[in-house]
Structure formats: C-alpha cells, structure tokens
PDB file of C-alpha atoms in Angstrom:
ATOM      1  CA  MET A 354     178.343  71.422 187.636  1.00  0.00           C
ATOM      2  CA  SER A 355     181.540  70.679 185.209  1.00  0.00           C
ATOM      3  CA  THR A 356     181.163  72.017 181.280  1.00  0.00           C
ATOM      4  CA  ILE A 357     182.667  69.288 178.724  1.00  0.00           C
ATOM      5  CA  LEU A 358     182.898  70.209 175.528  1.00  0.00           C
ATOM      6  CA  ILE A 359     182.386  67.489 172.537  1.00  0.00           C
ATOM      7  CA  VAL A 360     183.774  67.814 169.438  1.00  0.00           C
ATOM      8  CA  ASP A 361     183.073  65.109 167.092  1.00  0.00           C
ATOM      9  CA  ASP A 362     181.339  64.459 163.483  1.00  0.00           C
ATOM     10  CA  GLU A 363     179.864  61.704 163.953  1.00  0.00           C
ATOM     11  CA  PRO A 364     176.573  61.964 165.213  1.00  0.00           C
ATOM     12  CA  GLN A 365     175.920  58.387 166.637  1.00  0.00           C
ATOM     13  CA  ILE A 366     179.010  59.286 168.993  1.00  0.00           C
ATOM     14  CA  VAL A 367     178.597  62.426 170.277  1.00  0.00           C
ATOM     15  CA  GLU A 368     174.929  61.432 171.078  1.00  0.00           C
ATOM     16  CA  ILE A 369     175.972  58.509 173.340  1.00  0.00           C
ATOM     17  CA  LEU A 370     178.342  60.662 174.891  1.00  0.00           C
ATOM     18  CA  SER A 371     176.078  63.298 175.676  1.00  0.00           C
ATOM     19  CA  SER A 372     173.548  61.338 177.420  1.00  0.00           C
ATOM     20  CA  TYR A 373     175.888  59.364 179.275  1.00  0.00           C
ATOM     21  CA  LEU A 374     177.605  62.292 180.517  1.00  0.00           C
ATOM     22  CA  GLN A 375     174.331  64.333 181.473  1.00  0.00           C
ATOM     23  CA  LYS A 376     173.185  60.929 183.142  1.00  0.00           C
ATOM     24  CA  GLU A 377     177.112  61.302 184.996  1.00  0.00           C
ATOM     25  CA  GLY A 378     175.950  65.320 185.853  1.00  0.00           C
ATOM     26  CA  TYR A 379     177.699  66.724 183.483  1.00  0.00           C
ATOM     27  CA  HIS A 380     176.774  69.423 181.278  1.00  0.00           C
ATOM     28  CA  VAL A 381     177.087  69.423 177.944  1.00  0.00           C
ATOM     29  CA  ILE A 382     178.242  70.831 174.936  1.00  0.00           C
ATOM     30  CA  THR A 383     178.801  69.757 171.246  1.00  0.00           C
ATOM     31  CA  ALA A 384     180.652  70.906 168.241  1.00  0.00           C
ATOM     32  CA  VAL A 385     181.281  68.798 164.661  1.00  0.00           C
ATOM     33  CA  SER A 386     184.259  70.885 163.529  1.00  0.00           C
ATOM     34  CA  GLY A 387     187.447  72.222 164.742  1.00  0.00           C
ATOM     35  CA  THR A 388     186.536  75.971 163.779  1.00  0.00           C
ATOM     36  CA  GLU A 389     183.455  75.194 165.788  1.00  0.00           C
ATOM     37  CA  ALA A 390     185.194  74.181 168.938  1.00  0.00           C
ATOM     38  CA  LEU A 391     187.784  76.928 168.656  1.00  0.00           C
ATOM     39  CA  GLU A 392     184.664  79.381 168.731  1.00  0.00           C
ATOM     40  CA  TRP A 393     183.215  77.331 171.834  1.00  0.00           C
ATOM     41  CA  THR A 394     186.509  77.676 173.686  1.00  0.00           C
ATOM     42  CA  HIS A 395     186.895  81.381 172.918  1.00  0.00           C
ATOM     43  CA  SER A 396     183.608  82.708 174.243  1.00  0.00           C
ATOM     44  CA  THR A 397     182.224  79.984 176.951  1.00  0.00           C
ATOM     45  CA  GLY A 398     184.010  78.740 180.267  1.00  0.00           C
ATOM     46  CA  ILE A 399     184.527  75.571 179.338  1.00  0.00           C
ATOM     47  CA  ASP A 400     185.949  72.732 182.229  1.00  0.00           C
ATOM     48  CA  LEU A 401     187.198  69.826 179.531  1.00  0.00           C
ATOM     49  CA  VAL A 402     187.261  69.411 175.748  1.00  0.00           C
ATOM     50  CA  LEU A 403     186.849  65.967 174.648  1.00  0.00           C
ATOM     51  CA  LEU A 404     188.702  66.427 171.238  1.00  0.00           C
ATOM     52  CA  ASP A 405     188.166  63.740 168.495  1.00  0.00           C
ATOM     53  CA  LEU A 406     191.300  63.700 166.142  1.00  0.00           C
ATOM     54  CA  MET A 407     189.400  63.038 162.998  1.00  0.00           C
ATOM     55  CA  LEU A 408     186.767  66.231 162.096  1.00  0.00           C
ATOM     56  CA  PRO A 409     186.212  67.418 158.868  1.00  0.00           C
ATOM     57  CA  ASP A 410     188.013  70.989 158.306  1.00  0.00           C
ATOM     58  CA  MET A 411     191.298  70.492 160.227  1.00  0.00           C
ATOM     59  CA  SER A 412     193.134  67.685 162.348  1.00  0.00           C
ATOM     60  CA  GLY A 413     192.476  67.239 166.270  1.00  0.00           C
ATOM     61  CA  GLU A 414     195.748  67.859 166.570  1.00  0.00           C
ATOM     62  CA  GLU A 415     195.355  71.437 164.703  1.00  0.00           C
ATOM     63  CA  VAL A 416     192.763  71.969 167.121  1.00  0.00           C
ATOM     64  CA  CYS A 417     194.593  71.126 170.152  1.00  0.00           C
ATOM     65  CA  GLU A 418     197.642  73.054 169.404  1.00  0.00           C
ATOM     66  CA  ARG A 419     195.509  76.150 168.621  1.00  0.00           C
ATOM     67  CA  ILE A 420     193.293  75.957 171.921  1.00  0.00           C
ATOM     68  CA  ARG A 421     197.158  75.937 173.780  1.00  0.00           C
ATOM     69  CA  ARG A 422     197.803  79.122 172.426  1.00  0.00           C
ATOM     70  CA  GLU A 423     194.973  80.623 174.693  1.00  0.00           C
ATOM     71  CA  SER A 424     194.005  78.655 176.570  1.00  0.00           C
ATOM     72  CA  ARG A 425     194.888  75.736 179.514  1.00  0.00           C
ATOM     73  CA  VAL A 426     191.438  73.737 179.428  1.00  0.00           C
ATOM     74  CA  PRO A 427     192.328  70.121 179.901  1.00  0.00           C
ATOM     75  CA  ILE A 428     191.897  68.130 176.653  1.00  0.00           C
ATOM     76  CA  LEU A 429     190.975  64.549 176.649  1.00  0.00           C
ATOM     77  CA  MET A 430     191.985  63.375 172.903  1.00  0.00           C
ATOM     78  CA  LEU A 431     189.527  60.629 171.612  1.00  0.00           C
ATOM     79  CA  THR A 432     191.115  59.014 168.259  1.00  0.00           C
ATOM     80  CA  ALA A 433     191.106  55.845 166.660  1.00  0.00           C
ATOM     81  CA  LYS A 434     195.168  55.875 166.475  1.00  0.00           C
ATOM     82  CA  SER A 435     196.602  53.234 168.955  1.00  0.00           C
ATOM     83  CA  GLY A 436     200.388  53.912 168.513  1.00  0.00           C
ATOM     84  CA  GLU A 437     202.775  55.138 170.909  1.00  0.00           C
ATOM     85  CA  PRO A 438     204.340  57.980 168.827  1.00  0.00           C
ATOM     86  CA  ASP A 439     200.485  59.612 167.891  1.00  0.00           C
ATOM     87  CA  ARG A 440     199.794  59.315 172.016  1.00  0.00           C
ATOM     88  CA  ILE A 441     203.149  60.911 172.880  1.00  0.00           C
ATOM     89  CA  THR A 442     202.464  63.591 169.781  1.00  0.00           C
ATOM     90  CA  GLY A 443     199.466  64.259 171.293  1.00  0.00           C
ATOM     91  CA  LEU A 444     200.788  64.811 174.594  1.00  0.00           C
ATOM     92  CA  GLU A 445     203.729  66.827 173.593  1.00  0.00           C
ATOM     93  CA  LEU A 446     200.878  69.117 171.930  1.00  0.00           C
ATOM     94  CA  GLY A 447     199.356  70.058 175.221  1.00  0.00           C
ATOM     95  CA  ALA A 448     196.802  66.799 175.985  1.00  0.00           C
ATOM     96  CA  ASP A 449     195.850  65.999 179.379  1.00  0.00           C
ATOM     97  CA  ASP A 450     195.028  62.602 178.217  1.00  0.00           C
ATOM     98  CA  TYR A 451     194.615  59.770 175.192  1.00  0.00           C
ATOM     99  CA  LEU A 452     191.544  57.480 174.760  1.00  0.00           C
ATOM    100  CA  VAL A 453     191.504  54.730 171.898  1.00  0.00           C
ATOM    101  CA  LYS A 454     187.987  53.837 170.480  1.00  0.00           C
ATOM    102  CA  PRO A 455     186.726  52.225 171.285  1.00  0.00           C
ATOM    103  CA  PHE A 456     186.279  52.688 174.894  1.00  0.00           C
ATOM    104  CA  SER A 457     183.488  52.463 177.631  1.00  0.00           C
ATOM    105  CA  PRO A 458     181.817  54.886 178.615  1.00  0.00           C
ATOM    106  CA  ARG A 459     182.385  54.211 182.432  1.00  0.00           C
ATOM    107  CA  GLU A 460     186.450  54.400 181.282  1.00  0.00           C
ATOM    108  CA  LEU A 461     185.540  57.934 179.732  1.00  0.00           C
ATOM    109  CA  VAL A 462     183.961  58.752 182.914  1.00  0.00           C
ATOM    110  CA  ALA A 463     186.736  58.037 185.238  1.00  0.00           C
ATOM    111  CA  ARG A 464     189.084  59.622 183.287  1.00  0.00           C
ATOM    112  CA  ILE A 465     187.243  62.834 182.771  1.00  0.00           C
ATOM    113  CA  ARG A 466     187.117  62.480 186.569  1.00  0.00           C
ATOM    114  CA  ALA A 467     190.788  61.924 186.701  1.00  0.00           C
ATOM    115  CA  ILE A 468     191.576  64.829 184.963  1.00  0.00           C
ATOM    116  CA  LEU A 469     189.350  67.222 186.924  1.00  0.00           C
ATOM    117  CA  ARG A 470     190.784  66.112 189.969  1.00  0.00           C
ATOM    118  CA  ARG A 471     193.736  66.433 189.245  1.00  0.00           C
ATOM    119  CA  ALA A 472     193.052  70.000 188.117  1.00  0.00           C
ATOM    120  CA  GLY A 473     191.220  70.809 190.798  1.00  0.00           C
ATOM    121  CA  ASP A 474     194.466  69.867 193.445  1.00  0.00           C
ATOM    122  CA  TYR A 475     196.429  72.241 191.793  1.00  0.00           C
ATOM    123  CA  GLN A 476     194.295  75.150 193.163  1.00  0.00           C
ATOM    124  CA  SER A 477     195.079  74.136 196.940  1.00  0.00           C
ATOM    125  CA  LEU A 478     198.865  75.968 196.272  1.00  0.00           C
ATOM    126  CA  CYS A 479     199.107  79.210 198.028  1.00  0.00           C
ATOM    127  CA  ASP A 480     198.469  82.065 195.888  1.00  0.00           C
ATOM    128  CA  ARG A 481     201.873  83.329 195.106  1.00  0.00           C
ATOM    129  CA  VAL A 482     205.073  81.521 195.116  1.00  0.00           C
ATOM    130  CA  GLN A 483     208.370  82.710 194.317  1.00  0.00           C
ATOM    131  CA  PHE A 484     212.373  80.753 194.088  1.00  0.00           C
ATOM    132  CA  GLY A 485     215.095  83.389 193.182  1.00  0.00           C
ATOM    133  CA  ASP A 486     213.803  85.047 190.097  1.00  0.00           C
ATOM    134  CA  LEU A 487     211.309  82.544 188.892  1.00  0.00           C
ATOM    135  CA  THR A 488     208.094  83.801 190.503  1.00  0.00           C
ATOM    136  CA  ILE A 489     204.427  81.159 190.455  1.00  0.00           C
ATOM    137  CA  SER A 490     201.128  82.562 190.449  1.00  0.00           C
ATOM    138  CA  HIS A 491     198.698  80.750 191.089  1.00  0.00           C
ATOM    139  CA  GLY A 492     195.818  82.219 191.385  1.00  0.00           C
ATOM    140  CA  ASP A 493     195.519  83.276 187.435  1.00  0.00           C
ATOM    141  CA  LYS A 494     198.171  80.102 186.640  1.00  0.00           C
ATOM    142  CA  SER A 495     200.790  82.447 185.710  1.00  0.00           C
ATOM    143  CA  VAL A 496     204.771  82.142 185.431  1.00  0.00           C
ATOM    144  CA  TRP A 497     207.060  84.792 185.514  1.00  0.00           C
ATOM    145  CA  LYS A 498     211.109  84.868 185.073  1.00  0.00           C
ATOM    146  CA  LYS A 499     212.646  88.271 185.826  1.00  0.00           C
ATOM    147  CA  GLY A 500     209.527  89.467 185.867  1.00  0.00           C
ATOM    148  CA  GLN A 501     208.783  88.072 182.049  1.00  0.00           C
ATOM    149  CA  MET A 502     205.479  86.341 181.476  1.00  0.00           C
ATOM    150  CA  VAL A 503     206.614  82.544 180.719  1.00  0.00           C
ATOM    151  CA  GLU A 504     204.178  80.844 178.301  1.00  0.00           C
ATOM    152  CA  LEU A 505     203.843  77.362 179.677  1.00  0.00           C
ATOM    153  CA  THR A 506     201.340  74.182 178.416  1.00  0.00           C
ATOM    154  CA  PRO A 507     199.347  72.538 181.050  1.00  0.00           C
ATOM    155  CA  ASN A 508     201.460  69.600 181.404  1.00  0.00           C
ATOM    156  CA  GLU A 509     204.344  72.114 181.976  1.00  0.00           C
ATOM    157  CA  TYR A 510     202.696  73.860 184.154  1.00  0.00           C
ATOM    158  CA  ARG A 511     201.559  71.124 186.324  1.00  0.00           C
ATOM    159  CA  LEU A 512     204.901  69.131 185.790  1.00  0.00           C
ATOM    160  CA  LEU A 513     206.590  72.761 187.657  1.00  0.00           C
ATOM    161  CA  ILE A 514     203.817  72.827 190.418  1.00  0.00           C
ATOM    162  CA  THR A 515     204.504  69.241 191.545  1.00  0.00           C
ATOM    163  CA  LEU A 516     207.898  69.477 191.324  1.00  0.00           C
ATOM    164  CA  ILE A 517     207.918  72.783 193.546  1.00  0.00           C
ATOM    165  CA  ARG A 518     205.443  71.539 195.672  1.00  0.00           C
ATOM    166  CA  HIS A 519     208.579  69.382 197.548  1.00  0.00           C
ATOM    167  CA  PRO A 520     211.625  71.300 197.151  1.00  0.00           C
ATOM    168  CA  GLY A 521     214.694  68.407 197.526  1.00  0.00           C
ATOM    169  CA  ARG A 522     212.636  65.181 196.962  1.00  0.00           C
ATOM    170  CA  THR A 523     213.879  63.302 194.234  1.00  0.00           C
ATOM    171  CA  TRP A 524     211.139  62.338 191.743  1.00  0.00           C
ATOM    172  CA  THR A 525     211.311  59.109 189.274  1.00  0.00           C
ATOM    173  CA  ARG A 526     210.158  59.498 185.676  1.00  0.00           C
ATOM    174  CA  GLU A 527     207.488  57.184 186.645  1.00  0.00           C
ATOM    175  CA  GLU A 528     206.272  59.344 189.777  1.00  0.00           C
ATOM    176  CA  LEU A 529     205.915  62.164 187.356  1.00  0.00           C
ATOM    177  CA  VAL A 530     204.328  60.627 184.787  1.00  0.00           C
ATOM    178  CA  LYS A 531     201.350  59.451 186.965  1.00  0.00           C
ATOM    179  CA  GLU A 532     201.536  62.877 188.711  1.00  0.00           C
ATOM    180  CA  VAL A 533     201.462  65.343 185.507  1.00  0.00           C
ATOM    181  CA  LEU A 534     199.586  63.301 182.890  1.00  0.00           C
ATOM    182  CA  GLY A 535     198.157  60.721 185.099  1.00  0.00           C
ATOM    183  CA  MET A 536     198.726  57.634 183.202  1.00  0.00           C
ATOM    184  CA  ASP A 537     201.092  54.962 183.239  1.00  0.00           C
ATOM    185  CA  PHE A 538     202.146  53.840 179.792  1.00  0.00           C
ATOM    186  CA  GLU A 539     205.215  52.194 178.445  1.00  0.00           C
ATOM    187  CA  GLY A 540     207.165  54.566 176.908  1.00  0.00           C
ATOM    188  CA  TYR A 541     205.625  57.789 178.771  1.00  0.00           C
ATOM    189  CA  ASP A 542     208.622  58.382 180.982  1.00  0.00           C
ATOM    190  CA  ARG A 543     210.358  59.766 177.137  1.00  0.00           C
ATOM    191  CA  THR A 544     207.490  62.504 177.306  1.00  0.00           C
ATOM    192  CA  ILE A 545     208.682  63.772 180.643  1.00  0.00           C
ATOM    193  CA  ASP A 546     211.778  63.896 179.575  1.00  0.00           C
ATOM    194  CA  THR A 547     210.716  66.036 176.782  1.00  0.00           C
ATOM    195  CA  HIS A 548     208.556  68.288 178.983  1.00  0.00           C
ATOM    196  CA  VAL A 549     211.259  69.069 181.093  1.00  0.00           C
ATOM    197  CA  LYS A 550     213.704  69.899 178.692  1.00  0.00           C
ATOM    198  CA  ASN A 551     211.161  72.242 177.247  1.00  0.00           C
ATOM    199  CA  LEU A 552     210.234  73.658 180.698  1.00  0.00           C
ATOM    200  CA  ARG A 553     213.983  74.131 181.603  1.00  0.00           C
ATOM    201  CA  HIS A 554     214.289  76.424 177.777  1.00  0.00           C
ATOM    202  CA  LYS A 555     211.333  78.636 179.514  1.00  0.00           C
ATOM    203  CA  VAL A 556     212.761  78.777 183.422  1.00  0.00           C
ATOM    204  CA  GLU A 557     216.457  78.121 183.396  1.00  0.00           C
ATOM    205  CA  ASP A 558     219.079  81.081 182.859  1.00  0.00           C
ATOM    206  CA  ASP A 559     220.905  78.183 181.090  1.00  0.00           C
ATOM    207  CA  PRO A 560     219.156  74.835 180.516  1.00  0.00           C
ATOM    208  CA  LYS A 561     222.192  72.931 180.664  1.00  0.00           C
ATOM    209  CA  GLU A 562     223.265  73.613 183.795  1.00  0.00           C
ATOM    210  CA  PRO A 563     219.832  74.046 185.316  1.00  0.00           C
ATOM    211  CA  ALA A 564     219.541  75.683 188.674  1.00  0.00           C
ATOM    212  CA  PHE A 565     216.117  74.854 189.650  1.00  0.00           C
ATOM    213  CA  ILE A 566     215.165  71.472 187.636  1.00  0.00           C
ATOM    214  CA  LYS A 567     217.804  69.433 188.497  1.00  0.00           C
ATOM    215  CA  THR A 568     218.279  65.334 187.066  1.00  0.00           C
ATOM    216  CA  VAL A 569     218.906  62.985 189.053  1.00  0.00           C
ATOM    217  CA  TYR A 570     220.719  60.630 186.980  1.00  0.00           C
ATOM    218  CA  GLY A 571     219.117  56.974 186.467  1.00  0.00           C
ATOM    219  CA  ILE A 572     216.272  58.248 188.926  1.00  0.00           C
ATOM    220  CA  GLY A 573     214.631  60.974 187.845  1.00  0.00           C
ATOM    221  CA  TYR A 574     214.538  65.019 188.559  1.00  0.00           C
ATOM    222  CA  ARG A 575     214.383  67.433 192.058  1.00  0.00           C
ATOM    223  CA  PHE A 576     213.658  71.137 192.241  1.00  0.00           C
ATOM    224  CA  GLU A 577     216.146  72.676 194.488  1.00  0.00           C
ATOM    225  CA  ASP A 578     215.068  76.089 195.811  1.00  0.00           C
ATOM    226  CA  PRO A 579     217.686  78.386 195.928  1.00  0.00           C
ATOM    227  CA  ASN A 580     216.375  79.938 198.393  1.00  0.00           C
ATOM    228  CA  LEU A 581     216.891  78.095 200.967  1.00  0.00           C
ATOM    229  CA  GLU A 582     219.888  77.025 199.525  1.00  0.00           C
ATOM    230  CA  ALA A 583     221.016  80.816 200.129  1.00  0.00           C
ATOM    231  CA  ARG A 584     219.525  80.630 203.633  1.00  0.00           C
ATOM    232  CA  SER A 585     222.175  77.404 204.545  1.00  0.00           C
ATOM    233  CA  SER A 586     225.033  78.922 203.164  1.00  0.00           C
TER     234      SER A 586
END
C-alpha cells in the first residue's frame, strides 16, 4: 500500500482527496502547512506528496525545494496557477507533475499511478553500472563522478537513467518529456533542455564539450558510452 501525503490547508479539499484516495487503496497522511509537511517527510516513509502551492506559512515552491534537498520522493503539485511559466518553474524545482485546479479525482488518481509506475520502472535497472568515471548505484539511487557523489534532482536522475538504458539511441525532446516528466504539453521540451544543461554541469568534465550526453541537432539527445568506444577503437 503506497502512502500519500496530502499538503493543503483547505479542509474540504483534504477531506475529498483523502476519501477518494483511501477508496483507491492508498494510505493517506495529511498536513496543513509547509512546516508540518517537512516534518512528515523527515520522519515517515512517504511514497508521494500532493503539494498545494498556497500554504499559510510558506509557498509550495519553497516546500518542494526543501524536500528536494534531502529526498527523491515524487511530488505532484496542486495549484490554481495555470500559466506555462508556473508549470515550468515547479518542474525545475523538482516536482514530478503539475495538476491545475479544478481537477477530477479520476485524473488525480491517473497522475498518481503514472508517477508511481515511472518511479517503479527505474527500479529494474541493474544495481550498479559504470561509464568511464561515471558510476550509477541504482540500489540507493546515487551517482558518482570520479569517486565523488553527485547530487541530482529526481528529474535529472530519471533523465540520466533513461539515456543510459539505451546508449547510442537518439531521443527526441518530446520522447524525453514523456519518459522523464510523464507529460505531453507544449513548452515542456524547453524544460528538458534545462534539465540536460544542469545534468551536464554535474556529470561532464566539460559541459560545453560533453563526453556522455550528446546533442543531436534538430532532434534531441543521446548518451554515448565511452566503454563501447574504447572497445571499438
């Protein structure tokens, strides 16, 4: 049974969401403030956070950012803000999805299932893989560069895992949006570009001349395995 933390200060919304999610078989915990939400994520095994952006003590964006400093738990933002810049900002802070109010409970459950399914899919990768001086330890979702741990956001980690599953394959931006963000909205390909840029700064020796994550101009990106190149040379 997956545990979902609902973070919202509107009692009616919390009651409705709690009731619906419990009927769908989820264990539900609630928090009415950002402070309370952070306490729950520190002390309890949460599988997903439903995070409203309008909270009494701090913004949902700040809560998201603070959670991401310590945890990879999936975050689904709930908000009345419908503009593209707001969605992109939330995703760049580390949110996994973004649902605009008002929404139907069925859509919410569908989004939750998709996020949890994607999170589970990445568990099937072998426990430890290495590409040159880059090591991915999938058991604890850690990434190491030249023996030093690299701090990645959940979306950066999923992007890296997606690329390394198929070295040499060219991914379009649209494909990466669906695989990594689980969305298909106009403008989100720009978010993928931002994630790639940030990821390169963390895993490449020279982000301007990347050895791993290559740009395929006019199409998207691909991951090159230096181990394969060394064996073929």
